[in-house]
Coordinates of C-alpha atoms (C1' of nucleotides) and ligand atoms in Angstrom, one line a residue:
Chain A
X30 CA 37.9 9.1 -27.2
X31 CA 35.0 10.0 -25.1
X32 CA 32.1 7.7 -24.6
X33 CA 29.1 9.0 -26.6
X34 CA 26.7 11.1 -24.6
X35 CA 23.7 9.0 -24.0
X36 CA 20.2 10.5 -24.0
X37 CA 19.3 8.5 -20.9
X38 CA 20.3 9.9 -17.5
X39 CA 23.0 7.8 -15.8
X40 CA 21.0 6.6 -12.8
X41 CA 24.0 4.9 -11.1
X42 CA 25.9 8.2 -11.4
X43 CA 23.0 10.0 -9.8
X44 CA 23.1 7.6 -6.8
X45 CA 26.9 8.1 -6.5
X46 CA 26.3 11.9 -6.5
X47 CA 24.1 11.3 -3.5
X48 CA 26.9 9.5 -1.7
X49 CA 26.1 5.9 -2.5
X50 CA 28.5 3.3 -3.8
X51 CA 28.4 1.8 -7.3
X52 CA 27.9 -1.9 -6.5
X53 CA 27.2 -4.9 -8.8
X54 CA 23.7 -5.5 -7.4
X55 CA 22.7 -1.8 -7.8
X56 CA 24.0 -1.7 -11.3
X57 CA 22.2 -5.0 -12.1
X58 CA 18.9 -3.7 -10.8
X59 CA 19.2 -0.4 -12.7
X60 CA 20.0 -2.2 -15.9
X61 CA 17.0 -4.5 -15.5
X62 CA 14.5 -1.7 -14.9
X63 CA 15.9 0.4 -17.7
X64 CA 14.8 -2.4 -20.0
X65 CA 11.4 -2.8 -18.5
X66 CA 8.0 -1.4 -19.3
X67 CA 6.4 1.2 -17.1
X68 CA 4.8 -0.2 -14.0
X69 CA 7.1 -3.0 -12.8
X70 CA 6.8 -4.5 -9.3
X71 CA 9.6 -5.2 -6.9
X72 CA 9.0 -8.9 -7.2
X73 CA 9.4 -8.7 -11.0
X74 CA 12.8 -7.2 -10.5
X75 CA 13.7 -9.9 -8.0
X76 CA 12.7 -12.7 -10.2
X77 CA 15.1 -11.5 -12.9
X78 CA 18.0 -11.3 -10.4
X79 CA 17.8 -14.4 -8.3
X80 CA 21.3 -13.9 -6.9
X81 CA 20.4 -10.5 -5.5
X82 CA 18.8 -10.6 -2.1
X83 CA 15.3 -9.5 -1.6
X84 CA 16.3 -6.9 1.0
X85 CA 18.7 -5.4 -1.5
X86 CA 16.0 -5.1 -4.1
X87 CA 13.9 -3.1 -1.7
X88 CA 16.8 -1.1 -0.4
X89 CA 17.8 -0.1 -3.9
X90 CA 14.2 0.8 -4.8
X91 CA 14.2 3.1 -1.8
X92 CA 17.4 4.8 -2.9
X93 CA 16.0 5.3 -6.4
X94 CA 12.9 6.8 -5.0
X95 CA 14.8 9.2 -2.8
X96 CA 16.8 10.2 -5.9
X97 CA 13.6 10.7 -7.9
X98 CA 15.0 8.2 -10.4
X99 CA 11.8 6.1 -10.2
X100 CA 8.3 6.8 -9.0
X101 CA 6.0 4.6 -6.9
X102 CA 2.4 4.2 -7.7
X103 CA 0.2 2.7 -5.0
X104 CA -2.8 1.0 -6.6
X105 CA -6.1 0.1 -4.9
X106 CA -5.2 -3.5 -5.1
X107 CA -2.1 -5.4 -6.1
X108 CA 1.5 -4.6 -5.4
X109 CA 2.8 -1.1 -5.9
X110 CA 4.2 -0.4 -9.3
X111 CA 7.4 1.5 -10.0
X112 CA 8.5 3.2 -13.2
X113 CA 11.4 5.3 -14.4
X114 CA 10.9 9.0 -13.9
X115 CA 10.7 10.7 -17.3
X116 CA 9.7 14.2 -16.5
X117 CA 9.8 16.3 -13.3
X118 CA 6.4 16.7 -11.7
X119 CA 3.8 14.5 -13.4
X120 CA 0.9 12.2 -12.9
X121 CA 0.0 8.7 -14.0
X122 CA -2.5 6.9 -16.1
X123 CA -3.2 3.3 -15.2
X124 CA -5.0 0.9 -17.5
X125 CA -7.7 -0.8 -15.6
X126 CA -7.5 -3.8 -17.9
X127 CA -3.8 -4.5 -18.4
X128 CA -2.3 -2.4 -15.6
X129 CA 0.1 -0.5 -17.9
X130 CA 1.2 2.8 -16.5
X131 CA 1.7 6.0 -18.4
X132 CA 2.7 9.5 -17.5
X133 CA 1.1 12.8 -18.3
X134 CA 1.5 16.4 -17.4
X135 CA -0.9 19.2 -18.1
X136 CA -0.4 22.8 -17.2
X137 CA -4.1 23.3 -16.9
X138 CA -4.3 20.7 -14.2
X139 CA -1.5 22.2 -12.2
X140 CA -3.0 25.6 -12.6
X141 CA -6.4 24.4 -11.3
X142 CA -4.8 22.6 -8.4
X143 CA -3.3 25.8 -7.3
X144 CA -6.5 27.7 -7.9
X145 CA -8.7 25.5 -5.7
X146 CA -6.5 26.2 -2.8
X147 CA -8.7 29.1 -1.9
X148 CA -11.7 26.8 -1.5
X149 CA -9.8 24.3 0.8
X150 CA -9.2 24.9 4.5
X151 CA -5.5 24.9 5.2
X152 CA -2.6 25.3 2.9
X153 CA -2.0 23.0 -0.1
X154 CA 1.5 21.6 -0.1
X155 CA 1.1 19.0 -2.9
X156 CA -1.2 16.8 -4.8
X157 CA -1.5 13.4 -6.5
X158 CA -3.6 12.5 -9.4
X159 CA -4.2 9.2 -11.1
X160 CA -6.3 8.7 -14.2
X161 CA -7.8 5.3 -14.7
X162 CA -8.1 4.5 -18.4
X163 CA -8.7 1.7 -20.9
X164 CA -5.5 1.9 -22.9
X165 CA -5.3 1.8 -26.7
X166 CA -4.2 -1.8 -26.8
X167 CA -7.0 -2.9 -24.5
X168 CA -9.6 -1.1 -26.6
X169 CA -9.0 -3.4 -29.5
X170 CA -10.7 -6.6 -28.4
X171 CA -9.0 -10.0 -27.6
X172 CA -5.9 -8.5 -26.0
X173 CA -4.3 -10.3 -23.1
X174 CA -5.4 -8.7 -19.9
X175 CA -2.7 -8.8 -17.2
X176 CA -4.8 -7.9 -14.1
X177 CA -7.5 -5.5 -13.0
X178 CA -6.8 -2.3 -11.1
X179 CA -9.7 0.0 -10.4
X180 CA -10.6 3.6 -9.7
Chain B
X9 CA -45.0 6.5 17.6
X10 CA -42.4 6.3 14.9
X11 CA -38.7 6.7 15.6
X12 CA -37.5 10.1 14.5
X13 CA -36.1 10.2 11.0
X14 CA -32.3 10.5 11.4
X15 CA -30.3 12.6 9.1
X16 CA -27.6 9.9 9.0
X17 CA -28.0 7.1 6.6
X18 CA -28.5 3.7 8.3
X19 CA -25.4 1.9 7.3
X20 CA -26.5 -1.5 8.7
X21 CA -29.7 -1.2 6.7
X22 CA -27.7 -0.5 3.6
X23 CA -25.7 -3.7 4.2
X24 CA -28.9 -5.7 4.8
X25 CA -30.3 -4.3 1.5
X26 CA -27.2 -5.9 -0.1
X27 CA -28.1 -9.3 1.4
X28 CA -25.9 -9.3 4.5
X29 CA -27.1 -10.1 8.0
X30 CA -27.4 -7.7 10.9
X31 CA -24.9 -9.1 13.4
X32 CA -23.6 -7.8 16.7
X33 CA -20.0 -7.4 15.5
X34 CA -21.1 -5.5 12.4
X35 CA -23.4 -3.2 14.4
X36 CA -20.6 -2.6 16.9
X37 CA -18.1 -1.7 14.2
X38 CA -20.5 0.7 12.5
X39 CA -21.3 2.4 15.8
X40 CA -17.6 2.9 16.5
X41 CA -16.8 4.4 13.1
X42 CA -19.8 6.7 13.2
X43 CA -18.3 8.3 16.3
X44 CA -14.8 8.6 14.8
X45 CA -12.9 11.4 13.1
X46 CA -12.2 11.0 9.4
X47 CA -9.2 8.9 8.6
X48 CA -9.4 6.0 11.0
X49 CA -7.4 2.8 10.5
X50 CA -8.5 -0.8 10.7
X51 CA -6.4 -1.2 13.8
X52 CA -8.0 1.7 15.6
X53 CA -11.4 0.0 15.2
X54 CA -10.0 -3.3 16.4
X55 CA -8.5 -1.8 19.5
X56 CA -11.9 -0.4 20.6
X57 CA -13.5 -3.8 20.0
X58 CA -11.2 -6.3 21.5
X59 CA -13.8 -9.0 21.5
X60 CA -14.3 -8.8 17.7
X61 CA -11.9 -10.9 15.7
X62 CA -9.4 -9.2 13.5
X63 CA -10.7 -11.0 10.5
X64 CA -14.2 -9.7 11.1
X65 CA -12.9 -6.1 11.3
X66 CA -11.4 -6.5 7.8
X67 CA -14.3 -8.4 6.4
X68 CA -16.7 -5.7 7.6
X69 CA -14.5 -3.0 6.2
X70 CA -14.6 -4.8 2.8
X71 CA -18.5 -4.9 2.9
X72 CA -18.7 -1.3 3.8
X73 CA -16.4 -0.4 1.0
X74 CA -18.4 -2.4 -1.5
X75 CA -21.6 -0.6 -0.3
X76 CA -19.8 2.7 -0.7
X77 CA -20.5 3.4 3.0
X78 CA -16.8 4.2 3.6
X79 CA -13.9 5.2 1.5
X80 CA -10.4 3.9 1.6
X81 CA -7.4 6.2 1.3
X82 CA -4.0 4.6 0.5
X83 CA -1.3 6.9 1.8
X84 CA 2.3 6.9 0.8
X85 CA 3.3 5.5 4.1
X86 CA 1.4 4.2 7.0
X87 CA -1.8 2.2 7.2
X88 CA -4.7 2.9 4.8
X89 CA -7.3 5.3 6.3
X90 CA -11.0 4.8 6.1
X91 CA -13.7 7.4 6.5
X92 CA -17.5 7.5 6.3
X93 CA -18.7 8.5 2.8
X94 CA -20.4 11.9 3.0
X95 CA -21.0 12.8 -0.6
X96 CA -21.0 10.8 -3.8
X97 CA -18.0 11.3 -5.9
X98 CA -15.3 13.3 -4.0
X99 CA -11.6 13.6 -3.3
X100 CA -9.6 13.8 -0.2
X101 CA -7.3 16.2 1.6
X102 CA -4.7 14.8 3.9
X103 CA -2.8 16.9 6.4
X104 CA 0.9 16.1 6.1
X105 CA 1.4 17.0 9.7
X106 CA -1.4 15.4 11.7
X107 CA -2.9 13.0 9.1
X108 CA -6.4 14.3 9.3
X109 CA -8.5 13.6 6.3
X110 CA -11.1 15.9 4.7
X111 CA -13.3 15.6 1.7
X112 CA -13.8 18.0 -1.1
X113 CA -15.6 18.2 -4.4
X114 CA -15.2 20.8 -7.1
X115 CA -17.1 20.9 -10.3
X116 CA -14.2 22.6 -12.0
X117 CA -11.9 19.7 -11.2
X118 CA -14.4 17.2 -12.6
X119 CA -14.9 19.2 -15.7
X120 CA -11.2 19.5 -16.3
X121 CA -10.6 15.8 -15.8
X122 CA -13.2 15.1 -18.5
X123 CA -11.6 17.7 -20.7
X124 CA -8.1 16.4 -20.6
X125 CA -9.4 13.0 -21.9
X126 CA -8.6 14.3 -25.4
X127 CA -4.9 14.7 -24.6
X128 CA -4.6 11.2 -23.1
X129 CA -4.2 8.0 -25.2
X130 CA -7.1 5.6 -24.4
X131 CA -10.4 6.2 -22.7
X132 CA -10.6 7.7 -19.2
X133 CA -12.8 5.6 -16.9
X134 CA -12.1 7.3 -13.6
X135 CA -9.7 9.3 -11.6
X136 CA -8.4 9.8 -8.1
X137 CA -7.1 13.0 -6.6
X138 CA -5.5 13.7 -3.3
X139 CA -4.5 17.1 -2.0
X140 CA -1.7 17.2 0.6
X141 CA -2.3 20.1 3.0
X142 CA -1.2 21.7 6.2
X143 CA -4.6 21.9 8.0
X144 CA -5.8 24.8 10.0
X145 CA -5.1 23.3 13.4
X146 CA -1.5 22.5 12.3
X147 CA -0.8 26.0 11.0
X148 CA -1.1 27.4 14.5
X149 CA 2.1 26.4 16.1
X150 CA 2.5 23.9 19.0
X151 CA -0.2 21.6 18.0
X152 CA 0.2 17.8 18.6
X153 CA 1.3 16.1 15.3
X154 CA 0.0 12.6 14.9
X155 CA 2.3 11.4 12.2
X156 CA 3.7 12.5 8.9
X157 CA 2.2 11.5 5.5
X158 CA 3.7 12.9 2.4
X159 CA 2.9 13.9 -1.2
Chain C
dT19 C1' 49.6 -2.0 -5.0
dG20 C1' 47.8 -2.9 -0.8
dA21 C1' 45.5 -2.1 3.7
dC22 C1' 41.7 -0.3 6.1
dA23 C1' 37.3 1.8 7.5
dA24 C1' 32.9 2.4 6.0
dA25 C1' 29.3 1.0 3.3
dT26 C1' 26.8 -2.8 1.4
dT27 C1' 25.3 -7.5 1.0
dG28 C1' 22.4 -11.8 1.7
dA29 C1' 20.3 -14.7 5.2
dT30 C1' 17.3 -14.6 8.6
dA31 C1' 13.8 -13.1 11.4
dC32 C1' 10.3 -9.9 12.1
dT33 C1' 6.3 -6.5 11.3
dA34 C1' 2.0 -4.7 9.2
dG35 C1' -2.0 -5.3 6.6
dG36 C1' -4.8 -8.5 5.0
dT37 C1' -6.8 -13.3 3.3
dA38 C1' -7.9 -18.6 3.4
dT39 C1' -9.6 -22.3 6.2
dC40 C1' -12.6 -24.3 9.2
dA41 C1' -15.2 -25.8 13.3
dT42 C1' -18.5 -23.4 16.2
dG43 C1' -22.2 -20.1 16.8
dA44 C1' -25.8 -16.8 15.5
dA45 C1' -29.6 -15.0 11.9
dC46 C1' -33.6 -15.4 9.9
dG47 C1' -37.3 -17.5 6.8
dC48 C1' -40.6 -20.6 7.5
Chain D
dG5 C1' -39.0 -23.5 17.3
dC6 C1' -36.0 -25.4 13.6
dG7 C1' -32.9 -26.0 9.9
dT8 C1' -30.2 -23.9 6.5
dT9 C1' -27.3 -20.6 5.6
dC10 C1' -24.4 -17.1 6.9
dA11 C1' -21.0 -15.1 9.9
dT12 C1' -17.6 -15.6 13.5
dG13 C1' -13.1 -16.1 15.9
dA14 C1' -8.9 -18.8 16.0
dT15 C1' -5.3 -20.1 13.4
dA16 C1' -2.4 -20.3 9.8
dC17 C1' -0.9 -18.1 5.9
dC18 C1' 0.5 -14.4 2.5
dT19 C1' 2.7 -10.1 0.5
dA20 C1' 5.4 -6.0 0.9
dG21 C1' 8.6 -4.4 3.5
dT22 C1' 12.2 -3.5 7.5
dA23 C1' 15.7 -4.7 11.4
dT24 C1' 19.7 -7.3 12.5
dC25 C1' 24.1 -8.9 11.7
dA26 C1' 28.2 -11.5 10.2
dA27 C1' 30.5 -11.7 5.9
dT28 C1' 31.9 -9.2 1.8
dT29 C1' 32.8 -5.2 -1.2
dT30 C1' 34.0 -0.4 -2.1
dG31 C1' 36.4 3.7 -2.2
dT32 C1' 40.3 6.1 -0.3
dC33 C1' 44.8 6.9 0.7
dA34 C1' 49.4 5.6 1.8
Ligands
MN1 MN1 6.1 8.4 -13.2
MN2 MN1 -14.1 10.1 1.5
ZN3 ZN1 -4.4 -1.7 -21.1
ZN4 ZN1 -3.2 18.8 10.5

DNA sequence: TGACAAATTGATACTAGGTATCATGAACGC
DNA sequence: GCGTTCATGATACCTAGTATCAATTTGTCA
């Protein structure tokens, strides 16, 4: 009897493939963030795992970033947000009212980024795009607003 | 005899227009950053003005940001870089080898950002784009590399 | 099943970037 | 000039990490 093939990628296995050990704290952190909304902070993880040291939270986040299992989003103000990677190259939407993070990908954007290379001195090696939005939940009035990020 | 009309905007005057006082520390900070390359850090300013308190450096940077006299660029690693605003809405290029910051603006980009609004849930209220480049100086080999930022 | 080396952990201390507090000093409207 | 208000520097504090290190856990292999 094989275990059923899950649709989710096995993040712990990905870390093991990269030479890291499967430890209880790492598994716990991964389990927590798999159950979380997009855009969690390091501190939010730490609060749910009081027995895991703060340094281990940050160490594990770094490993997950290196393995492209999560992405980091530096906002103008407030702590960086992390979220599970869902597609390969992509960009983020951030709701300026509630802080929720979404992902998007548009071939037209990628194409244009490549095209403007000819107008820019030097050679483009990458790009980063963030869209600031008012999300659907926040457009219907009287919703709880978590914080305020800004463009 | 009037003073000649300078091409540069008078930043101190802009702060005064916003209700702030013209003080020696503020004038000193503005004079320093007018002579600087794009992409200076708060610490770089502080080092050139050892008699100005650290808090005042950050307080003045905040005022300058609020007045849109400078812009702040959060990089993946390393201290945030500030630079004098030169055009209204614009984006930045960052050299991944030397850290130099440039500005660019492309109508096609702005148009596309508006256009993809229809593909995104919610309402777009702003955006932010950074291009990671290898700048011209860094493409000719054996140039001094200041640091390494990354996409 | 150990036993062992290497990796990992949590505690602790430290750093960088920035903010809150507050007594002293400078701006500026009159 | 003078008084109010604003701004300053010193100091302490804060958040997001990182360095260090003794104690524990893993993975490997006998
Ligand atoms: Mn993402
Ligand atoms: Mn700029
Ligand atoms: Zn929202
Ligand atoms: Zn360069």
